[in-house]
Amino acid sequence: MTMNQSAIALISALAMNMMLTVPVLAQRVVNVNPRVNAQNVEPIPAIYGQFQDSRRSPLDLDSVRIRVNNEEVTDKSTITPQFFSYRPQRPLPPGSTTVEIEFLGQDGFKRYVTWNFVVGATSGRLAIRSISHNAAQPLRSGDNFLATLTGTPNQQATVLFIYSKTAVRELNAQEVSPGVYVASQTVGNTPLDEGIVVGRLSGWGETIYGVAQTPARFIRSSGPPATDESAAADPITVVEGQSLLRFTSHQEGEQVEGRSGFTVRGQSMPRTAVRVKVSAIPRSLGGILGTVVTGNLLVDQTVRADATGQFEIAVPPALITQRGTRYRVEATSVLNNRRETVTMDLIQQ
């Protein structure tokens, strides 16, 4: 066997192994929770995921079957053309749990997704009782999106809005009464029509999640993104040679704890639009495969810097995380027809 034949055989073997173990590459399902091979998962977890490219390949909803530990839970699940979710009504037993998703593809063939996570013992002190929002009926630009989490009082709560396959927007929630946390944000002009609403509650060294049973829906709109009043101020003057863009939260080659996601912050000129793209490239995809695989795109989102030029974006955890995973972060800003791009690589601890 020649060297080229050996390389091709290695690539084929690795690709086949990845197809059998990584749902995002094999079965067109992404952003599953709990993550593949996640450890110490709470006994009543939010189990959910997204169907990738459902608009280009319409999903037959009647064909979807969801099983947890070989138990059919389809009729207890929420299923839309873009995502599915299920929350067990009783605690799962400690140890390995298997989730199986079956659906009919546009080509008429059945497709199967399966992954495992490990349920561990928890203190049980944290609890999320419900996640709700006001976007079951589509909201328009200018409406106020409101999400409510009820659970253990006096903790830190966050609402995560997952959309466009892999993008995540994080909203801080305020405790308005004991155990009732509220997050709100005005809806701007948006190309979105649906997203998943996830609640996160942290305290006592633990973090638990809950998912709303209905997706948040929006009426698509066109035109430039909505801006605040400061965006209508005088045009910004850029000094020749002045840099528009830099990262402030991390430096090139810095290690990050990516298993629970991380936040990238940066500095640009005030009120500029900044497009941020983040990809995760597992260490195992280096070498020969490095020329073939570009990694798992975690974020591709445009944000607007505030009046001081600061911007930030939350990066969700990759579907598969391991020590040495490389995160390629790219930010691009445009101001007065001037484009600037900066990149950096961060490494999984």
mmCIF file of C-alpha atoms in Angstrom, residues 65-274:
data_model
loop_
_atom_site.group_PDB
_atom_site.id
_atom_site.type_symbol
_atom_site.label_atom_id
_atom_site.label_comp_id
_atom_site.label_asym_id
_atom_site.label_seq_id
_atom_site.Cartn_x
_atom_site.Cartn_y
_atom_site.Cartn_z
ATOM 1 C CA ARG A 65 -39.534 8.921 17.409
ATOM 2 C CA ILE A 66 -37.721 9.715 20.660
ATOM 3 C CA ARG A 67 -36.582 7.033 23.090
ATOM 4 C CA VAL A 68 -34.744 7.372 26.401
ATOM 5 C CA ASN A 69 -33.243 4.169 27.780
ATOM 6 C CA ASN A 70 -35.389 2.246 25.246
ATOM 7 C CA GLU A 71 -38.592 3.883 26.552
ATOM 8 C CA GLU A 72 -40.720 5.661 23.936
ATOM 9 C CA VAL A 73 -41.251 9.275 25.034
ATOM 10 C CA THR A 74 -42.367 10.808 21.728
ATOM 11 C CA ASP A 75 -45.842 11.718 22.986
ATOM 12 C CA LYS A 76 -44.304 13.465 26.013
ATOM 13 C CA SER A 77 -41.879 15.505 23.876
ATOM 14 C CA THR A 78 -42.051 18.833 22.045
ATOM 15 C CA ILE A 79 -41.165 18.445 18.354
ATOM 16 C CA THR A 80 -40.981 21.165 15.695
ATOM 17 C CA PRO A 81 -39.305 21.254 12.254
ATOM 18 C CA GLN A 82 -36.250 22.776 13.928
ATOM 19 C CA PHE A 83 -35.885 21.210 17.356
ATOM 20 C CA PHE A 84 -37.035 18.595 19.846
ATOM 21 C CA SER A 85 -37.103 18.588 23.652
ATOM 22 C CA TYR A 86 -38.072 16.225 26.461
ATOM 23 C CA ARG A 87 -37.888 16.458 30.231
ATOM 24 C CA PRO A 88 -38.315 13.236 32.247
ATOM 25 C CA GLN A 89 -41.252 13.189 34.631
ATOM 26 C CA ARG A 90 -39.234 11.193 37.183
ATOM 27 C CA PRO A 91 -35.489 11.055 37.976
ATOM 28 C CA LEU A 92 -33.333 8.976 35.659
ATOM 29 C CA PRO A 93 -31.335 6.233 37.386
ATOM 30 C CA PRO A 94 -27.639 6.919 38.097
ATOM 31 C CA GLY A 95 -25.280 5.739 35.389
ATOM 32 C CA SER A 96 -25.354 5.746 31.609
ATOM 33 C CA THR A 97 -28.464 7.039 29.817
ATOM 34 C CA THR A 98 -29.056 6.483 26.103
ATOM 35 C CA VAL A 99 -31.078 8.840 23.912
ATOM 36 C CA GLU A 100 -32.261 7.690 20.474
ATOM 37 C CA ILE A 101 -33.834 9.911 17.819
ATOM 38 C CA GLU A 102 -35.382 8.353 14.711
ATOM 39 C CA PHE A 103 -36.764 10.335 11.778
ATOM 40 C CA LEU A 104 -37.442 10.081 8.065
ATOM 41 C CA GLY A 105 -35.162 12.111 5.805
ATOM 42 C CA GLN A 106 -36.232 13.877 2.622
ATOM 43 C CA ASP A 107 -34.655 11.025 0.666
ATOM 44 C CA GLY A 108 -37.164 8.626 2.212
ATOM 45 C CA PHE A 109 -34.632 6.742 4.321
ATOM 46 C CA LYS A 110 -34.850 6.454 8.095
ATOM 47 C CA ARG A 111 -32.109 8.177 10.037
ATOM 48 C CA TYR A 112 -30.988 7.456 13.566
ATOM 49 C CA VAL A 113 -29.174 9.556 16.150
ATOM 50 C CA THR A 114 -27.967 8.100 19.427
ATOM 51 C CA TRP A 115 -25.771 9.408 22.199
ATOM 52 C CA ASN A 116 -25.066 8.724 25.862
ATOM 53 C CA PHE A 117 -24.538 10.743 29.014
ATOM 54 C CA VAL A 118 -23.942 9.750 32.624
ATOM 55 C CA VAL A 119 -26.411 10.669 35.360
ATOM 56 C CA GLY A 120 -24.603 11.376 38.624
ATOM 57 C CA ALA A 121 -25.540 12.098 42.189
ATOM 58 C CA THR A 122 -26.284 15.757 42.950
ATOM 59 C CA SER A 123 -27.011 17.584 46.164
ATOM 60 C CA GLY A 124 -30.547 18.244 44.973
ATOM 61 C CA ARG A 125 -30.466 21.721 46.490
ATOM 62 C CA LEU A 126 -30.971 23.473 43.126
ATOM 63 C CA ALA A 127 -34.231 23.052 41.248
ATOM 64 C CA ILE A 128 -35.898 24.599 38.193
ATOM 65 C CA ARG A 129 -39.660 24.219 38.320
ATOM 66 C CA SER A 130 -40.602 25.926 35.072
ATOM 67 C CA ILE A 131 -39.364 27.948 32.089
ATOM 68 C CA SER A 132 -41.883 30.102 30.203
ATOM 69 C CA HIS A 133 -41.879 32.986 27.716
ATOM 70 C CA ASN A 134 -44.261 35.234 25.815
ATOM 71 C CA ALA A 135 -43.185 34.292 22.270
ATOM 72 C CA ALA A 136 -45.430 31.264 21.698
ATOM 73 C CA GLN A 137 -47.267 33.675 19.384
ATOM 74 C CA PRO A 138 -44.732 35.336 17.055
ATOM 75 C CA LEU A 139 -43.290 38.663 18.229
ATOM 76 C CA ARG A 140 -42.539 41.573 15.901
ATOM 77 C CA SER A 141 -39.705 44.063 15.842
ATOM 78 C CA GLY A 142 -40.202 46.463 18.745
ATOM 79 C CA ASP A 143 -42.078 43.941 20.908
ATOM 80 C CA ASN A 144 -40.643 42.983 24.286
ATOM 81 C CA PHE A 145 -39.451 39.391 24.639
ATOM 82 C CA LEU A 146 -40.026 38.185 28.204
ATOM 83 C CA ALA A 147 -38.783 34.906 29.727
ATOM 84 C CA THR A 148 -39.496 33.685 33.267
ATOM 85 C CA LEU A 149 -37.653 31.017 35.255
ATOM 86 C CA THR A 150 -39.017 29.722 38.553
ATOM 87 C CA GLY A 151 -36.820 27.709 40.878
ATOM 88 C CA THR A 152 -34.583 27.851 43.916
ATOM 89 C CA PRO A 153 -34.450 31.435 45.277
ATOM 90 C CA ASN A 154 -31.360 33.602 45.823
ATOM 91 C CA GLN A 155 -29.305 32.082 42.996
ATOM 92 C CA GLN A 156 -27.857 33.321 39.688
ATOM 93 C CA ALA A 157 -30.184 32.842 36.712
ATOM 94 C CA THR A 158 -29.590 33.252 32.994
ATOM 95 C CA VAL A 159 -31.775 32.729 29.940
ATOM 96 C CA LEU A 160 -30.098 31.320 26.822
ATOM 97 C CA PHE A 161 -31.714 31.804 23.411
ATOM 98 C CA ILE A 162 -30.389 29.255 20.884
ATOM 99 C CA TYR A 163 -30.995 30.063 17.213
ATOM 100 C CA SER A 164 -29.560 29.773 13.695
ATOM 101 C CA LYS A 165 -28.322 26.224 14.393
ATOM 102 C CA THR A 166 -25.422 27.071 16.696
ATOM 103 C CA ALA A 167 -25.700 30.711 17.771
ATOM 104 C CA VAL A 168 -26.520 31.551 21.391
ATOM 105 C CA ARG A 169 -27.669 34.823 22.925
ATOM 106 C CA GLU A 170 -27.401 35.141 26.701
ATOM 107 C CA LEU A 171 -29.812 37.291 28.734
ATOM 108 C CA ASN A 172 -29.235 38.026 32.399
ATOM 109 C CA ALA A 173 -32.276 37.379 34.571
ATOM 110 C CA GLN A 174 -33.262 39.379 37.637
ATOM 111 C CA GLU A 175 -34.943 37.834 40.690
ATOM 112 C CA VAL A 176 -38.163 39.842 40.951
ATOM 113 C CA SER A 177 -39.592 37.791 43.843
ATOM 114 C CA PRO A 178 -38.259 34.779 45.757
ATOM 115 C CA GLY A 179 -37.460 32.077 43.189
ATOM 116 C CA VAL A 180 -38.920 34.008 40.228
ATOM 117 C CA TYR A 181 -36.336 35.239 37.694
ATOM 118 C CA VAL A 182 -37.216 37.407 34.689
ATOM 119 C CA ALA A 183 -35.196 38.307 31.577
ATOM 120 C CA SER A 184 -36.413 40.688 28.887
ATOM 121 C CA GLN A 185 -35.150 42.299 25.709
ATOM 122 C CA THR A 186 -36.680 44.385 22.931
ATOM 123 C CA VAL A 187 -36.929 42.498 19.649
ATOM 124 C CA GLY A 188 -35.010 44.207 16.858
ATOM 125 C CA ASN A 189 -35.206 43.663 13.116
ATOM 126 C CA THR A 190 -34.419 39.996 12.766
ATOM 127 C CA PRO A 191 -33.993 37.292 10.095
ATOM 128 C CA LEU A 192 -35.013 34.704 12.715
ATOM 129 C CA ASP A 193 -38.305 32.881 12.976
ATOM 130 C CA GLU A 194 -37.712 30.370 15.787
ATOM 131 C CA GLY A 195 -35.364 29.552 18.646
ATOM 132 C CA ILE A 196 -35.026 27.448 21.789
ATOM 133 C CA VAL A 197 -35.332 29.102 25.208
ATOM 134 C CA VAL A 198 -33.167 27.522 27.918
ATOM 135 C CA GLY A 199 -32.959 28.562 31.561
ATOM 136 C CA ARG A 200 -29.730 28.213 33.560
ATOM 137 C CA LEU A 201 -29.591 28.350 37.366
ATOM 138 C CA SER A 202 -26.267 28.410 39.219
ATOM 139 C CA GLY A 203 -25.382 28.298 42.901
ATOM 140 C CA TRP A 204 -23.610 26.287 45.608
ATOM 141 C CA GLY A 205 -21.076 25.116 43.056
ATOM 142 C CA GLU A 206 -23.738 23.575 40.796
ATOM 143 C CA THR A 207 -25.387 24.563 37.519
ATOM 144 C CA ILE A 208 -28.631 23.098 36.204
ATOM 145 C CA TYR A 209 -30.644 23.731 33.044
ATOM 146 C CA GLY A 210 -34.276 23.671 31.983
ATOM 147 C CA VAL A 211 -35.836 24.121 28.553
ATOM 148 C CA ALA A 212 -39.129 25.787 27.660
ATOM 149 C CA GLN A 213 -41.630 23.341 26.207
ATOM 150 C CA THR A 214 -42.487 25.658 23.289
ATOM 151 C CA PRO A 215 -40.069 27.434 20.932
ATOM 152 C CA ALA A 216 -39.881 31.214 20.804
ATOM 153 C CA ARG A 217 -41.194 32.486 17.476
ATOM 154 C CA PHE A 218 -40.604 35.769 15.672
ATOM 155 C CA ILE A 219 -41.874 37.453 12.529
ATOM 156 C CA ARG A 220 -39.023 37.833 10.090
ATOM 157 C CA SER A 221 -38.130 41.388 9.134
ATOM 158 C CA SER A 222 -35.718 42.991 6.722
ATOM 159 C CA GLY A 223 -33.583 46.085 6.784
ATOM 160 C CA PRO A 224 -30.697 47.099 9.032
ATOM 161 C CA PRO A 225 -30.627 45.891 12.651
ATOM 162 C CA ALA A 226 -32.500 48.039 15.135
ATOM 163 C CA THR A 227 -30.229 50.492 16.930
ATOM 164 C CA ASP A 228 -30.447 52.555 20.083
ATOM 165 C CA GLU A 229 -30.732 56.337 20.082
ATOM 166 C CA SER A 230 -26.961 56.764 20.298
ATOM 167 C CA ALA A 231 -26.593 55.043 16.928
ATOM 168 C CA ALA A 232 -28.281 58.051 15.282
ATOM 169 C CA ALA A 233 -25.549 60.428 16.455
ATOM 170 C CA ASP A 234 -22.988 62.111 14.201
ATOM 171 C CA PRO A 235 -20.814 59.897 11.978
ATOM 172 C CA ILE A 236 -17.682 58.555 13.643
ATOM 173 C CA THR A 237 -14.347 59.954 12.523
ATOM 174 C CA VAL A 238 -11.536 57.417 12.226
ATOM 175 C CA VAL A 239 -7.949 58.589 12.563
ATOM 176 C CA GLU A 240 -5.627 57.219 9.874
ATOM 177 C CA GLY A 241 -3.780 54.213 11.218
ATOM 178 C CA GLN A 242 -6.102 53.854 14.188
ATOM 179 C CA SER A 243 -7.069 50.257 14.894
ATOM 180 C CA LEU A 244 -10.805 49.613 15.009
ATOM 181 C CA LEU A 245 -10.796 46.174 16.523
ATOM 182 C CA ARG A 246 -9.124 44.028 19.191
ATOM 183 C CA PHE A 247 -9.963 41.294 21.685
ATOM 184 C CA THR A 248 -9.869 42.257 25.364
ATOM 185 C CA SER A 249 -11.003 39.114 27.182
ATOM 186 C CA HIS A 250 -8.343 36.690 25.898
ATOM 187 C CA GLN A 251 -4.941 36.607 24.234
ATOM 188 C CA GLU A 252 -3.606 34.396 21.447
ATOM 189 C CA GLY A 253 -2.988 30.847 22.661
ATOM 190 C CA GLU A 254 -4.725 31.367 26.027
ATOM 191 C CA GLN A 255 -6.365 28.350 27.629
ATOM 192 C CA VAL A 256 -10.125 28.386 28.247
ATOM 193 C CA GLU A 257 -12.581 26.160 30.067
ATOM 194 C CA GLY A 258 -14.762 25.394 27.065
ATOM 195 C CA ARG A 259 -16.785 22.532 28.527
ATOM 196 C CA SER A 260 -19.404 24.953 29.792
ATOM 197 C CA GLY A 261 -18.795 27.606 27.126
ATOM 198 C CA PHE A 262 -17.055 30.953 27.510
ATOM 199 C CA THR A 263 -17.525 34.630 26.637
ATOM 200 C CA VAL A 264 -15.429 36.611 24.164
ATOM 201 C CA ARG A 265 -15.180 40.364 24.669
ATOM 202 C CA GLY A 266 -13.597 42.965 22.464
ATOM 203 C CA GLN A 267 -13.152 46.643 21.681
ATOM 204 C CA SER A 268 -14.097 48.411 18.468
ATOM 205 C CA MET A 269 -15.169 51.898 17.558
ATOM 206 C CA PRO A 270 -18.476 52.952 19.185
ATOM 207 C CA ARG A 271 -21.641 51.637 17.571
ATOM 208 C CA THR A 272 -19.884 49.578 14.901
ATOM 209 C CA ALA A 273 -21.300 46.241 13.774
ATOM 210 C CA VAL A 274 -18.944 43.349 14.524
#
